[in-house]
PDB file of C-alpha atoms in Angstrom:
ATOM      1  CA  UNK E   1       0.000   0.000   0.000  1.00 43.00           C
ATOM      2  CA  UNK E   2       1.792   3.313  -1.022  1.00 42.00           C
ATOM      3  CA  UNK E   3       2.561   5.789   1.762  1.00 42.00           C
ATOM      4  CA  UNK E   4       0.368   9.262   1.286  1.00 42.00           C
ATOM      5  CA  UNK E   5       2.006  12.319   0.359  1.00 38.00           C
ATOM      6  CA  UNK E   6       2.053  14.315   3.132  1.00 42.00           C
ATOM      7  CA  UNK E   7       0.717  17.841   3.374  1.00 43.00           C
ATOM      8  CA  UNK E   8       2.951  20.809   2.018  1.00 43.00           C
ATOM      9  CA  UNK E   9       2.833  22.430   5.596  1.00 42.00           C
ATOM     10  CA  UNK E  10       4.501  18.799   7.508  1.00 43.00           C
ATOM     11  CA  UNK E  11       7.882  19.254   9.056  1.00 43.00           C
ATOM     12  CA  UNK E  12      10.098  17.793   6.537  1.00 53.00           C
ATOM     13  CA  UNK E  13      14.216  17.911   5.653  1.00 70.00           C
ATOM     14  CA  UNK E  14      14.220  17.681   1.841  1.00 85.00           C
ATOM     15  CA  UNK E  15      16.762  20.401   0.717  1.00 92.00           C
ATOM     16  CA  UNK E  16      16.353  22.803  -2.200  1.00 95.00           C
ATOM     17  CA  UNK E  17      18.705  21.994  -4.749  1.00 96.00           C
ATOM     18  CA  UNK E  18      22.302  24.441  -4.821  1.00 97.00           C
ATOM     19  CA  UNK E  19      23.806  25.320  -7.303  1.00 97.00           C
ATOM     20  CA  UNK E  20      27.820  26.044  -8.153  1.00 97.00           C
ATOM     21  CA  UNK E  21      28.194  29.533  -9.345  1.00 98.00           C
ATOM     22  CA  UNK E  22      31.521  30.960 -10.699  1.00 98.00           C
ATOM     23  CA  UNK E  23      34.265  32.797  -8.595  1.00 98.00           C
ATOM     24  CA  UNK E  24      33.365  36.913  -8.920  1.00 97.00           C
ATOM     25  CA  UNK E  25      29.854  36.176  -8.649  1.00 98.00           C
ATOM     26  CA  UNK E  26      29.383  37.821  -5.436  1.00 98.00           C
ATOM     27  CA  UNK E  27      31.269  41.274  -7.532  1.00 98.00           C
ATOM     28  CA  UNK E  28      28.053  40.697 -10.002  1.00 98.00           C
ATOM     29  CA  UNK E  29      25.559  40.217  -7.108  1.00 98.00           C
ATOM     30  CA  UNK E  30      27.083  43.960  -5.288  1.00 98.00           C
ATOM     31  CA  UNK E  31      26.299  45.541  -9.061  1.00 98.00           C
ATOM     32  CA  UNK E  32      22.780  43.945  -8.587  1.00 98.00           C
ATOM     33  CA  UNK E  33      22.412  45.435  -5.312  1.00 98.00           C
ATOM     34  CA  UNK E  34      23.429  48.888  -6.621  1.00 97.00           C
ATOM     35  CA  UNK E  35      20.448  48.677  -9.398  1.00 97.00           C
ATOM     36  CA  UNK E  36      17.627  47.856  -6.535  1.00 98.00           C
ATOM     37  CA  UNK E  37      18.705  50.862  -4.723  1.00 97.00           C
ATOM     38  CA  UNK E  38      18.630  53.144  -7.689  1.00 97.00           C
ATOM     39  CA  UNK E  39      14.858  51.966  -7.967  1.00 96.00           C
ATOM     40  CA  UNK E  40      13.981  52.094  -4.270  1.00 96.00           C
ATOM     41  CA  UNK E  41      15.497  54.893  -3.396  1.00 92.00           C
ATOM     42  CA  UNK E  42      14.998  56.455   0.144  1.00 95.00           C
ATOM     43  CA  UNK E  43      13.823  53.115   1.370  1.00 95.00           C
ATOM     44  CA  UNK E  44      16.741  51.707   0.851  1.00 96.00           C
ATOM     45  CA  UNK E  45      19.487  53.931   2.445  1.00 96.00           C
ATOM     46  CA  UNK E  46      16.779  54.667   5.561  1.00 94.00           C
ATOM     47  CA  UNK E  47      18.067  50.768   6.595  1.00 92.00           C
ATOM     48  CA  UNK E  48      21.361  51.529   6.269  1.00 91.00           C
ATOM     49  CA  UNK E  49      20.566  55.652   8.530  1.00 93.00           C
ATOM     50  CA  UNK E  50      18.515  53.191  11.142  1.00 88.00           C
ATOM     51  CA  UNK E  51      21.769  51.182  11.279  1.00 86.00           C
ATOM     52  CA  UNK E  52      24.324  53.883  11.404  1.00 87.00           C
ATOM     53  CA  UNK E  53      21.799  55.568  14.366  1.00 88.00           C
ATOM     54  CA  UNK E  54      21.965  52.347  15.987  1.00 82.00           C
ATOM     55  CA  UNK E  55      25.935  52.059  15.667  1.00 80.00           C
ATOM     56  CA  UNK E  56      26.172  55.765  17.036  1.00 83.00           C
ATOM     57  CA  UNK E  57      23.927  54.699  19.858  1.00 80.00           C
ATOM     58  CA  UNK E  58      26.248  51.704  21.076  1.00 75.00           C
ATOM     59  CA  UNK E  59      28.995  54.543  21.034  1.00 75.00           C
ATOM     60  CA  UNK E  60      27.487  56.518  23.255  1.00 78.00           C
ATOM     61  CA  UNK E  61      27.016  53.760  25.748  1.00 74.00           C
ATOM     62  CA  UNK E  62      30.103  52.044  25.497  1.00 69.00           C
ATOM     63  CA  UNK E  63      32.262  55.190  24.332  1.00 67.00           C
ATOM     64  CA  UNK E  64      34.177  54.400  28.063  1.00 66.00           C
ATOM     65  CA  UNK E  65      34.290  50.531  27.697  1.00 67.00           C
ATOM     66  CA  UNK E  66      36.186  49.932  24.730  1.00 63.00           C
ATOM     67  CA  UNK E  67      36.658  46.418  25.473  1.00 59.00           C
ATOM     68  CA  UNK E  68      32.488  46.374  25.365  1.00 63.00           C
ATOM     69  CA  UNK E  69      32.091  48.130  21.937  1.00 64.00           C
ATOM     70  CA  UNK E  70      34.640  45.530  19.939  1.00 62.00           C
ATOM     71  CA  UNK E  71      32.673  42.994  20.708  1.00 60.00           C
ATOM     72  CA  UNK E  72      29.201  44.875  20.142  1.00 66.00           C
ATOM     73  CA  UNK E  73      30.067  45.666  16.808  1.00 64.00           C
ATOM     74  CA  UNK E  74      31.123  42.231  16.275  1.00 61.00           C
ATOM     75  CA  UNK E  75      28.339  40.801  17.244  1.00 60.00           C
ATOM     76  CA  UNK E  76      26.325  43.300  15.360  1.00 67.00           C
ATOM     77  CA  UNK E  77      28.011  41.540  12.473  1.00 61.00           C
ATOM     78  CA  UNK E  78      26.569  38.039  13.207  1.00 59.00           C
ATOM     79  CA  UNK E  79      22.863  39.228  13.419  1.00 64.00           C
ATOM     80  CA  UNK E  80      23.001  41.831  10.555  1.00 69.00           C
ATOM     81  CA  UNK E  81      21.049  39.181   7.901  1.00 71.00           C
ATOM     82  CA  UNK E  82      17.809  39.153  10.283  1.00 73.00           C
ATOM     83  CA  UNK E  83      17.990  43.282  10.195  1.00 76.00           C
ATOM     84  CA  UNK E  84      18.422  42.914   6.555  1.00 86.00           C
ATOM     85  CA  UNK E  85      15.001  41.176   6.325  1.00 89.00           C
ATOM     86  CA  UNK E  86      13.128  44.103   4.802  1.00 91.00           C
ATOM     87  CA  UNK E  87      15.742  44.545   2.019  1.00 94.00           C
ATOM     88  CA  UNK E  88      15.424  41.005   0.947  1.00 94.00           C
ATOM     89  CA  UNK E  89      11.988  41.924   0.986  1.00 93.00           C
ATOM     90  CA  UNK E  90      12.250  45.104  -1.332  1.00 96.00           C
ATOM     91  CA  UNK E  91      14.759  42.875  -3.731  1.00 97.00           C
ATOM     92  CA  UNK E  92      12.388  40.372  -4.254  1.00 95.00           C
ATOM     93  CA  UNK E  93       9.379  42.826  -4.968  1.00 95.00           C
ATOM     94  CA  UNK E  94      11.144  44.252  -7.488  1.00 96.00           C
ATOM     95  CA  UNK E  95      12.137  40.954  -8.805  1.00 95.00           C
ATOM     96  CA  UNK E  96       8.169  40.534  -9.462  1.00 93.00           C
ATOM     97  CA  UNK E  97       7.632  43.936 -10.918  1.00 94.00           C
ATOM     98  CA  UNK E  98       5.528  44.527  -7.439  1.00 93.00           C
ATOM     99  CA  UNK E  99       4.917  48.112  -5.642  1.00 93.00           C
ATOM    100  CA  UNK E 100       7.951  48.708  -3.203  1.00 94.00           C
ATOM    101  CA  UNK E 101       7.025  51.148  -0.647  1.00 93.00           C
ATOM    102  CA  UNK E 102       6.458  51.833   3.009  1.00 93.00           C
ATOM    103  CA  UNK E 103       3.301  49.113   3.398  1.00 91.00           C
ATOM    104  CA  UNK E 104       5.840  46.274   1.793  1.00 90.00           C
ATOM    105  CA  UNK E 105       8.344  47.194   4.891  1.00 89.00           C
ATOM    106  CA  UNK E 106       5.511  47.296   7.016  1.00 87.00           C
ATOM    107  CA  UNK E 107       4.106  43.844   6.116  1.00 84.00           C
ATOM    108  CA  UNK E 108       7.493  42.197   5.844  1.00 83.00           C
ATOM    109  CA  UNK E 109       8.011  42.806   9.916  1.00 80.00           C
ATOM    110  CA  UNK E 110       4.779  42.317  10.723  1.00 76.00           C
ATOM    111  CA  UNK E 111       3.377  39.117   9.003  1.00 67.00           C
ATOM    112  CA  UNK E 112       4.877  36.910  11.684  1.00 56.00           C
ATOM    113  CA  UNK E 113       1.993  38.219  13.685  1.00 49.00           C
ATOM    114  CA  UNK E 114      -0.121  35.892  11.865  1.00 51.00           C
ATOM    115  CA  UNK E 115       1.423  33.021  11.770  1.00 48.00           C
ATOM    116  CA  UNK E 116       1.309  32.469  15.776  1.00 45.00           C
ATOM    117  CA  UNK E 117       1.782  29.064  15.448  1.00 47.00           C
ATOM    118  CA  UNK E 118       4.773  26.991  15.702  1.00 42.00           C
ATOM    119  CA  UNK E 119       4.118  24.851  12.318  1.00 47.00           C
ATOM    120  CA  UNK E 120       6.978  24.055  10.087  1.00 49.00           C
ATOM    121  CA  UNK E 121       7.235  26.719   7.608  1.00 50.00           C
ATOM    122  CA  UNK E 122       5.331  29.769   9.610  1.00 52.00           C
ATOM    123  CA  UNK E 123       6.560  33.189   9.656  1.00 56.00           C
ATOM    124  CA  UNK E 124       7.647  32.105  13.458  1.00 64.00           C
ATOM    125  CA  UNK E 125      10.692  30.122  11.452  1.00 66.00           C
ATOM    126  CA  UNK E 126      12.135  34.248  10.827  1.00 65.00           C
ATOM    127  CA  UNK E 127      11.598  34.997  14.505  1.00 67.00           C
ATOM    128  CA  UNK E 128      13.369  31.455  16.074  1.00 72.00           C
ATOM    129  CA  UNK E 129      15.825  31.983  13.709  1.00 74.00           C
ATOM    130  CA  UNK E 130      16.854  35.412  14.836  1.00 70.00           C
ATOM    131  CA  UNK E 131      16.447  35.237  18.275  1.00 74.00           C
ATOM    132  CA  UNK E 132      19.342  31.997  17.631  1.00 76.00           C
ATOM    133  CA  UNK E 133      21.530  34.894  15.487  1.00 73.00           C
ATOM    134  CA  UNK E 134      21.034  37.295  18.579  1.00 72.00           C
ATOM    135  CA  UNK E 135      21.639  34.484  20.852  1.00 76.00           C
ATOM    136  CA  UNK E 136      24.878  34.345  19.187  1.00 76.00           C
ATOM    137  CA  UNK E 137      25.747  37.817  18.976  1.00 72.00           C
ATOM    138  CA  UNK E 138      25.625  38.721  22.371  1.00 73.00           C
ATOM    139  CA  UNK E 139      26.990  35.051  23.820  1.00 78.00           C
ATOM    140  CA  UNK E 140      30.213  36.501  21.088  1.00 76.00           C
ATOM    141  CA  UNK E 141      29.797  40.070  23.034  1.00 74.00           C
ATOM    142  CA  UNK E 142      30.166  38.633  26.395  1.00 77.00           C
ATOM    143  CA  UNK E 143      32.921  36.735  25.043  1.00 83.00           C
ATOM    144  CA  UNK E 144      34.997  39.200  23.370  1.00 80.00           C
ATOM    145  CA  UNK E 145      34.704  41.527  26.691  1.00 78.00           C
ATOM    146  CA  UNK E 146      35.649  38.280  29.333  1.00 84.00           C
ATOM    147  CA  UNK E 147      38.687  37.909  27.560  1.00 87.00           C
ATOM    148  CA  UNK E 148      39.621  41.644  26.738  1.00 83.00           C
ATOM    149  CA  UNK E 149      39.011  42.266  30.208  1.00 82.00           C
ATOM    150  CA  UNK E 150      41.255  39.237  31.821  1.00 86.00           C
ATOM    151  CA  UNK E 151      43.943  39.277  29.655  1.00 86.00           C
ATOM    152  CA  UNK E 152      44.495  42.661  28.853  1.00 85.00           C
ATOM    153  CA  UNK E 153      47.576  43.986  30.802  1.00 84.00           C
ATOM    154  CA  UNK E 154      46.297  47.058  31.214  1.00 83.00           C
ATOM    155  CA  UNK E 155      42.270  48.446  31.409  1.00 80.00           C
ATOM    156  CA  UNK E 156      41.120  49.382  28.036  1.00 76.00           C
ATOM    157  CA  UNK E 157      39.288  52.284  27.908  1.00 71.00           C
ATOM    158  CA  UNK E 158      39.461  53.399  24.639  1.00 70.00           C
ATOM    159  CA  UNK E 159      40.528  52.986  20.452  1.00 70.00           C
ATOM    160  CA  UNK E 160      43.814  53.759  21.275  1.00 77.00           C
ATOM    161  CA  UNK E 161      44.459  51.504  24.486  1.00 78.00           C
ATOM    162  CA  UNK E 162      43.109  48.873  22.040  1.00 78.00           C
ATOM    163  CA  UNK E 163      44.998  49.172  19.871  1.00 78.00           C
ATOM    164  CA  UNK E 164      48.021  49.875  22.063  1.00 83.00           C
ATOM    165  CA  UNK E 165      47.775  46.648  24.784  1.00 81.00           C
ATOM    166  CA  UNK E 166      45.876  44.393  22.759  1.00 83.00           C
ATOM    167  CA  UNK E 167      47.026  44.900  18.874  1.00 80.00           C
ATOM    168  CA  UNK E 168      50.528  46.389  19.221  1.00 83.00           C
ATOM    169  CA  UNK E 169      50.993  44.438  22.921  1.00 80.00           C
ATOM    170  CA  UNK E 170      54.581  43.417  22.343  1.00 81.00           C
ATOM    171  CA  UNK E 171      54.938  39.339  23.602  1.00 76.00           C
ATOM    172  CA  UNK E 172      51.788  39.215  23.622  1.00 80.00           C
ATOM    173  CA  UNK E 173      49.372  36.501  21.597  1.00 85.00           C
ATOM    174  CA  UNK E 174      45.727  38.619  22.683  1.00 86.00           C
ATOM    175  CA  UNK E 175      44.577  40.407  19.376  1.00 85.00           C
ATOM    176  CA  UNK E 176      45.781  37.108  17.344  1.00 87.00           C
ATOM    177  CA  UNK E 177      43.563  34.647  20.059  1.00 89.00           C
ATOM    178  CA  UNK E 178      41.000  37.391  19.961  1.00 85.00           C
ATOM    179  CA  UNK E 179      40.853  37.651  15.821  1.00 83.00           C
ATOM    180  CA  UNK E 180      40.660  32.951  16.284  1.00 86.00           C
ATOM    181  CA  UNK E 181      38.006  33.581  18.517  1.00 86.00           C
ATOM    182  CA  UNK E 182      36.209  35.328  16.781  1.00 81.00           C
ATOM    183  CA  UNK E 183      36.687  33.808  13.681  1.00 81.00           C
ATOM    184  CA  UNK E 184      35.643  30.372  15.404  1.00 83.00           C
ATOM    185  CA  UNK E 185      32.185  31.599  16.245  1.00 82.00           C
ATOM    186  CA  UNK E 186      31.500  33.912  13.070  1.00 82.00           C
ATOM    187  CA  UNK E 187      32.639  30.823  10.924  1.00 88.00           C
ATOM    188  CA  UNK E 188      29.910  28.479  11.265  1.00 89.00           C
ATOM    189  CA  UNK E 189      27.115  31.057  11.621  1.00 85.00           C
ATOM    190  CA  UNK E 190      27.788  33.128   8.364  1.00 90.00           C
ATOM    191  CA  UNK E 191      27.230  29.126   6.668  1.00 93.00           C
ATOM    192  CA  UNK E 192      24.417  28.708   8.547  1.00 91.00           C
ATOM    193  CA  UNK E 193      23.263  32.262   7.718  1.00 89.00           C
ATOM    194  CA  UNK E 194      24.300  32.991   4.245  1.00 93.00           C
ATOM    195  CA  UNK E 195      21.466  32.247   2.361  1.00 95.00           C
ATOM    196  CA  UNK E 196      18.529  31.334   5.571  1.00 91.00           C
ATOM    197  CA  UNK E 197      16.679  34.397   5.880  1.00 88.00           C
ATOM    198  CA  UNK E 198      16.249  34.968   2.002  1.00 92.00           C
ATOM    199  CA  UNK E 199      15.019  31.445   1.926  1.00 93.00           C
ATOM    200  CA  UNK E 200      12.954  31.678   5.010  1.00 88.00           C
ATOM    201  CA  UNK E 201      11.235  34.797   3.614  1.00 87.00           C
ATOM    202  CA  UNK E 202      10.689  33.443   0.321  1.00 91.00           C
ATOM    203  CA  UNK E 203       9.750  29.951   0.745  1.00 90.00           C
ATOM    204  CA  UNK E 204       7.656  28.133   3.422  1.00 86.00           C
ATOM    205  CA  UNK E 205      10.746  25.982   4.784  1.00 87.00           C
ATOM    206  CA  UNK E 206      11.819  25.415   8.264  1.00 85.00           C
ATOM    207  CA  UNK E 207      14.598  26.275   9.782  1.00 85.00           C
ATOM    208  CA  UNK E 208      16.731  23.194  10.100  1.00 89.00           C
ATOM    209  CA  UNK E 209      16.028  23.383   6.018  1.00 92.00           C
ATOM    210  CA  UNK E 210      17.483  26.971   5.770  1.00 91.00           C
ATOM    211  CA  UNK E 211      20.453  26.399   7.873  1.00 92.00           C
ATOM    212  CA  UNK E 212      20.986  23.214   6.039  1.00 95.00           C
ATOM    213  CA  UNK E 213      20.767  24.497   3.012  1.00 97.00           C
ATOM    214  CA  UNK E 214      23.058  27.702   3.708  1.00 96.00           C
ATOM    215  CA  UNK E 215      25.468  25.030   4.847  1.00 96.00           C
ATOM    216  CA  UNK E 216      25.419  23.233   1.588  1.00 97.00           C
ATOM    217  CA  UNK E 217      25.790  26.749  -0.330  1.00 97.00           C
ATOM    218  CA  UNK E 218      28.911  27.320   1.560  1.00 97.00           C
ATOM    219  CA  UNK E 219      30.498  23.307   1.017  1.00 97.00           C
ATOM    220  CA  UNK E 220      29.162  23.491  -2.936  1.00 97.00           C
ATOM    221  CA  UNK E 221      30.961  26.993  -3.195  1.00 98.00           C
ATOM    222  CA  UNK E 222      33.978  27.281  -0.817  1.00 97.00           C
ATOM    223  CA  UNK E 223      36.214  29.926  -2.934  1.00 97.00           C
ATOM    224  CA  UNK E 224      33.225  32.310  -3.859  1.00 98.00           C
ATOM    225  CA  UNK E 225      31.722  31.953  -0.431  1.00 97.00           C
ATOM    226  CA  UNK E 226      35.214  33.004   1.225  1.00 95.00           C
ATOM    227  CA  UNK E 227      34.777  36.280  -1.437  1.00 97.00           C
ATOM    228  CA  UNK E 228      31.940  36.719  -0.179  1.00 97.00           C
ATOM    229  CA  UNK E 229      32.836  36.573   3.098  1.00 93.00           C
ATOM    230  CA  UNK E 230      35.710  38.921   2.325  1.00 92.00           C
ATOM    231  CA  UNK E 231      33.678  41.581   0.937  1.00 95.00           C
ATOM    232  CA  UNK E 232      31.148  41.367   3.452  1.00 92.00           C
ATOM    233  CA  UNK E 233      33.701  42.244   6.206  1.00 87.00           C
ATOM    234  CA  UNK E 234      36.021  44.124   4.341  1.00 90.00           C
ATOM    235  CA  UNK E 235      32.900  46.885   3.353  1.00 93.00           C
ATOM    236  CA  UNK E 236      31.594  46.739   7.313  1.00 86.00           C
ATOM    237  CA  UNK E 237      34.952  47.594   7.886  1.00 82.00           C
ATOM    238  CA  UNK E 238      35.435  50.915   5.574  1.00 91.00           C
ATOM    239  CA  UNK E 239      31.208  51.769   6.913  1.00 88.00           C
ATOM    240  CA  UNK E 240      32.526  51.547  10.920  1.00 79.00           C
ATOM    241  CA  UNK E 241      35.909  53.146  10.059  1.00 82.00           C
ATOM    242  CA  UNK E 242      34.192  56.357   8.172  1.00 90.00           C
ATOM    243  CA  UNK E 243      32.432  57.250  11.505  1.00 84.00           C
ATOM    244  CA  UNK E 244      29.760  55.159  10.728  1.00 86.00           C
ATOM    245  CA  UNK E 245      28.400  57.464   7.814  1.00 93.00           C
ATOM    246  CA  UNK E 246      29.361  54.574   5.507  1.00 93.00           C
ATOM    247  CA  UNK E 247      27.257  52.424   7.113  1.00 91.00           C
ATOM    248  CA  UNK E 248      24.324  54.428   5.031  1.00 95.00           C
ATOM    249  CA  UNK E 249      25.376  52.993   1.976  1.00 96.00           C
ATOM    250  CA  UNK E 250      27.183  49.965   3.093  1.00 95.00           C
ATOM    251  CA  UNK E 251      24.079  47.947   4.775  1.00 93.00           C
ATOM    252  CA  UNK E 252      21.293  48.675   2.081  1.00 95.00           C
ATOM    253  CA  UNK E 253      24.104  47.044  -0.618  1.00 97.00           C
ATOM    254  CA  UNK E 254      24.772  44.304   1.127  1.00 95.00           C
ATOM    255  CA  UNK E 255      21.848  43.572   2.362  1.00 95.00           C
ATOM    256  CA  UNK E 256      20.294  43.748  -1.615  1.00 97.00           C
ATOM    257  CA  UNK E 257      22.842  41.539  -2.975  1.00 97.00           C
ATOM    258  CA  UNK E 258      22.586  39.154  -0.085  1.00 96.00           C
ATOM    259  CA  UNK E 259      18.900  38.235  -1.942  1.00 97.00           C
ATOM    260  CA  UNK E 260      20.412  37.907  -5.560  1.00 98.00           C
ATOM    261  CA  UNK E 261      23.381  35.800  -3.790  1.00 98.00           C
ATOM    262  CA  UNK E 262      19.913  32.942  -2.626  1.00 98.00           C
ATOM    263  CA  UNK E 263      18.795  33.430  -6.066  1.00 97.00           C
ATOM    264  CA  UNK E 264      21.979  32.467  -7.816  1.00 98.00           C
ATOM    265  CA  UNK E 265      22.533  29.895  -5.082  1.00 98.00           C
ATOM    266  CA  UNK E 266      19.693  27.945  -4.529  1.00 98.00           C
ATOM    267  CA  UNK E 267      16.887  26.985  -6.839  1.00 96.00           C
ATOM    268  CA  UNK E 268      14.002  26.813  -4.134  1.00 94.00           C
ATOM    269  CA  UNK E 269      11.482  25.744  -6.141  1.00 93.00           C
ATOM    270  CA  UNK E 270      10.473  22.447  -4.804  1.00 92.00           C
ATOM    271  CA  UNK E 271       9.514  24.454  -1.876  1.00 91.00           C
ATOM    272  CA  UNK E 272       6.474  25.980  -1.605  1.00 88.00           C
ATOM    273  CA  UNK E 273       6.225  29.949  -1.599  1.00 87.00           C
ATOM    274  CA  UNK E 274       5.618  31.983   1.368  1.00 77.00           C
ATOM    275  CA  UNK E 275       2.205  34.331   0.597  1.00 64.00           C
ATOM    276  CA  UNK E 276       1.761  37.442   2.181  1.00 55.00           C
ATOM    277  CA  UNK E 277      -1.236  37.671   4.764  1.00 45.00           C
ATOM    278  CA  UNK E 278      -4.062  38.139   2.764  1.00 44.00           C
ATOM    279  CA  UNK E 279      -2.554  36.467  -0.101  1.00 51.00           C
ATOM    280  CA  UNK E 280      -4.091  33.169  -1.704  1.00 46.00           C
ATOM    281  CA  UNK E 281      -2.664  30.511  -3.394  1.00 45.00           C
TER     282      UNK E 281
END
């Protein structure tokens, strides 16, 4: 007696398929990015003003505890793809020649709302799966300062006792086990992160398929993803080191090419689509 085919909403761990892309494709997917935010405009770089705000705001808190604000902005780092929801949401919009404005960022952080429920697939999928990214964030925070704090031979109190007992600390391994530390626990959550929220947005997949499936992205692609990887940091970098003001362009660009990145990598559509509240199939 054959089994029945169970309903498109049942938890289930069949992957999307992957696919291999070529080496500079994440140089193509930044040129993408560039195009959405001609077309949405304001939207766009009012992510990226939020963000900077935000950044300014941690600097005002921590501007006395060094040693705190490393690891904030780190961590800020790990949980920037759930604040990049919206933009996927924007990207993808324009993909289907759809309105982008105001009520599309509205609905994108609000339709988890209706999906109370913990079924496999629901909009709750976005919120478990951040609250694990923020999870992460702050257990690196907490991290970064423990060991700043205890090893550092003298209190850090600011950029340049950073950079003077902990980067330029003669016999003395800190920054380099700080940098392995860090690079340890931002490893395995960029693969688990690279392509899950796009997919989680766009498709009604759990999480253990998202994470899986970023995982697989990373293991079919290992030289592009390391770009990608490189370019993600390496532009955070020049949008904290311009006093934040970078940050304004920085996060709406990568945020838009981290959705044509899940479109190159992952052909989702054995999955079935996400619809809006409201929407019918």
């Amino acid at each position: 007696m054959p089994h029945p085919t169970p309903p498109p909403t049942s938890l289930s761990l069949a992957l999307p398929a992957v696919r291999e892309i070529a080496f500079g494709q994440p140089l193509h997917w930044l040129a993408l990015a560039w195009r959405d935010i001609a077309r949405c405009g304001w939207l766009s770089f009012a992510h990226g003003a939020v963000l900077a705000l935000f950044g300014a705001a941690l600097v005002l808190i921590a501007r006395d505890r060094f040693w705190l604000l490393a690891g904030a902005f780190s961590g800020f780092l790990v949980i920037a793809p759930v604040l990049a929801t919206s933009l996927y949401a924007m990207s993808r919009a324009l993909e289907r020649n759809e309105p982008v404005g105001v009520a599309l960022l509205v609905r994108t952080w609000t339709s988890w709302q209706h999906a109370r429920r913990s079924e496999a697939g629901g909009y709750w999928c976005l919120v478990r799966f951040g609250i694990l990214l923020a999870l992460a964030g702050t257990g690196w925070v907490l991290t970064s300062a423990a060991l700043i704090t205890l090893l550092a031979p003298q209190p850090i109190q600011g950029p340049m006792d950073f950079i003077r007992y902990v980067v330029l600390a003669p016999h003395s391994y800190l920054f380099e086990l700080w940098l392995a530390m860090g690079g340890v626990m931002a490893a395995p959550m960029f693969a688990s992160s690279v392509v899950a929220m796009p997919l989680l947005l766009d498709r009604r997949a759990n999480m253990m398929q998202a994470v899986l499936t970023s995982w697989q992205a990373v293991l079919v692609n290992p030289a592009p993803m390391a770009l990608w990887a490189a370019l993600i940091m390496g532009f955070t970098l020049l949008g904290l080191g311009s006093l934040l003001i970078g940050l304004v362009f920085v996060i709406p660009m990568l945020g838009h090419a981290s959705w044509h990145a899940y479109r190159d990598l992952v052909d989702a559509s054995s999955l079935p689509e996400r619809l809006a509240p409201g929407e019918t199939a």
